[in-house]
Each structure stands twice: as C-alpha cells, then as structure tokens.
Amino acid sequence: MLFSARDGSLPGASWAWKKVLRFGVVFLFVIGFAAVLWPSVEPVKLPMETVANITLAPDISCNLDYDKLATLNVVKVAQYTRREIIVDMTDEPVPYTQWLDEPFLKVPKGNEGAADGCSISTPVSLRVPQPPKLADASHIDFGVATSIERLNESLNAFAHWAGYSRSRIFALIEPDESGNGFQDVMAKADSLGINLHITVSEDNYLNRYFALIPLLEKNARETTQWGCIIDDDTFFLSMPRLVDALAEYDHTTPMYIGGLSESIPQIATFGMIGFGGAGVFLSKPLLTEMTNVYDKCSAMDFTGDRRIAICVYRYTHTRLTVDHRLRQLDLMRDASGFFESGREPPLTVHHWKSWFHADMPKLAVISELCGDSCLLRKWHFGDGWILTNGFSVIKYHADPDKDDPTMEVTWEPHNGANEESYLHELGPLRRKDENKRSFQLVDAVHEPKDHVTQWYVMRDETNGDQVLELSWRKR
C-alpha cells in the first residue's frame, strides 16, 4: 500500500486527534461535575494557644490575668473585651431604662488609641442618679431562723443592706456541735457593721421560725416600729428604699405586710399569706398581740410563714397588706427575664441561690461606686446590646420596641403553672427569646481609688467563652 506524502498525512492521525478531543471533553465534564458537587471545605483555622492551662483564640493579643480567668471558671477564651465606663451623677430624674445611640461592643475601625488589642479605646459615659444617703434603720428589727453555717454564709449578703444601718438582726440558731462557730460569726458580723444577736434553740427549724415572734417582741426597744421575719437568703436591694417604703404605713396600728408568690399554684397551695422569703413585716402592736396568743398559735399544725398568717387571721382583726415590691421570686431555673425587665427594682428578692442563680452580693458591688439606685439600671445601646447593671449584658434576637412594657418569660413553670399564673404579679409578659445572646455577671470587685470592675461571661463549651470586663469610675 502506497502512502502519499504530498498532503503530509500519516497513517491513523485522524483517529488519534479524535481520541484526544474525546478525552478532553470527558475530563472537563468530570472537573465541572466535581466542582459543583464536591463538599465545600472550611478554611483551616489556626489552633488555639494554651497558656497556664487556659486556651486562647489566636487573635487575642492582649495580656490577660490567668488567675482571674481561673476564678471565673474560664478555661477556653474565644474573645476578651474590655470597656471603661464613666459614671455621671445627676440630681435630675433618670429613667431606669435609657436608650443611647452609641454602640457598646462594636470595636471602632482600627481601634485607634487602644491600650491593647482587647480594649475599646473610647470610654462610655452613663448617667445615674445621686446615691441615697445612708439610712437610719434603728426602728427595724429582723429575725432569722437558720444554722450557724448558713448564717456565716449569709453575712456578706446581709452586709449590703444591714451593715452600718443601726438595724438589728436576731438569729435563732440550732446548737453548734463544733462549739467554735459562734465567736467567729459574731466577729465577722462586727467587722461588716452588722448588729447581730444570736440565740441558741434546740427546737426544730419550723418551731424556731415561729419563735422569732416572741423573741422580736421581747427585745423590742421604745423606738422599735417593725419586726421583720426573713429567710437567710432574703436580700434587700436598698435599705434607704425599704425605710421609705415602710414610712408609707402606720406602724402604730396592728399591720401585717408581705408579698405574694408570683405563681398562682403556690398561692393555691399555701394560701393568701405573706410569703416568708420576701420578708414578713409585723408592726410592734401586732407583735404584742401575737405574743399574747403564742401558745395557741404554736400548737397549730401549720408551719413557717403559713402559721404566722393563720395566727394573724384566727386571733386578730388584722389582715394581710400586700406590698408588690416584696418578692418571693418563685421562678425556676432562669429568672433573667425578671432582672432584665427594666422595671423599678424590688425591695427584696429571694431564692437567688436555690431556685435560680443570681449572685446578689456580687450584683450589689457596683453600689459601692454609684449607690443602691445604680443597681439593675438598664442601658440600651445603638448596636442592640443592653447592659442591666450588675446582672447581664444581652442582645435580643428580636429586640422589643422602645415602649414595650412586657417582661420576658425565661423561667420554667412550676407545680402546674402556666403563663397566666404569673400575670397577677409580673404581667404583662412576652415569650422567651430563645436566640438571645447573654453575658452573665460572674464577679465584681471594688478596687482602690474608687473603681469597680465587673466580669461578665458568655459561656460556650464548644467554641470557648467570651469575657467582657467593665471598669467603672466616677467622672
């Protein structure tokens, strides 16, 4: 077979080019198919660095206090932010919730002037009212039935409202088996400015609780106007406000003042009584009337705060006066909606270390700088972050309107309660924002030169915690 060289053709060339072309088409098709369907891959993140057994995100460039992080129970830091707050005291009325255009946690571009890579360079100025003067509460006696251990644990909380107020606290204590606790507790109370009196009783708790009535009556002074029975976790946010509130009532007549439970099922169970954790106030004339029938009342089967109510109802003409500022706080697990509501703070709170957690002594530290009227004040910033002073810094997924009066229902129902069960004390209400972002107060310290530092933490076990450090000072 002859092959012509005139057209430059070679044997099989046409077949070879067709094969190459087909291979190329198939290759491009496969590449395109893979590009569409192959799962996307997240960019590789730099590993977090571990220092002093605490893991840090790679972009944290500031110096941190690792001992402080340990006390905050933070072992993995995803973000750390510092912000300085300057307090402006004013004699003018200040609403409990203030709306500001200024952002709170948005870091300025370039963060010019920052002392380190974690600080927001520009301080934020917040208005607060002038703090109230130290109250003279020498006309109020408090009674508590507890153990020496629980009393010792409660003294730091008592110091906020009872310290240097001239009020007295009478404690009925079960016998201390170690025999060493009373002297230490008395010394601690004295160092905190608490006028504490301890009486030992072998009665059980419920009998000791009711026995506080004759104890208060016996020790009443000529100037005594009120006896108040509390639990060892009853917390008064402001003694000046309490003194002003009691001044609204006539202490020269028999008066029984208390707060109801926030939950209707609790009221159905225990009745229309002054719930003891909120504080039960008995005027001096009523203390005398109840002491006169003490034997009859102490023989009743009713216990605790219910025995007080039934004794009043059966043997006197006095009836309960409800003061809605006295809070039992029968709220389970998460009471943040109550504290973040922006409403006027209550006179008392209860269950803060049992039914839910809110460290009231830590919350109250900021009052060392700006007074009791500074507690739980709320500032809504332009970037949507909301500071509730001493409790939290939050950002709602669905931010309520400026004039929205509702309280977020964050707590869990108890004893068959539903939303309607809480309206009589807490309404109007709104549903829980499940996507709310929340920094919760973990620690607060009053520092030299009249500074207060607060640490708020947003927990995230998977990605690491975010820490917000707020440094407060006066202008």
CSV table of C-alpha atoms in Angstrom, one decimal, residues 160 364-371 446 450 452 474:
chain,number,residue,atom,x,y,z
A,160,HIS,CA,-25.2,45.2,101.8
A,364,ALA,CA,-24.5,44.8,94.6
A,365,VAL,CA,-20.8,45.6,94.5
A,366,ILE,CA,-21.4,48.4,91.9
A,367,SER,CA,-23.4,50.3,94.6
A,368,GLU,CA,-20.0,51.0,96.3
A,369,LEU,CA,-19.4,53.4,93.4
A,370,CYS,CA,-22.8,54.8,92.5
A,371,GLY,CA,-25.1,53.8,95.3
A,446,HIS,CA,-14.4,47.3,94.4
A,450,ASP,CA,-13.0,54.1,94.0
A,452,VAL,CA,-15.3,48.9,90.4
A,474,LYS,CA,-16.7,58.4,88.5
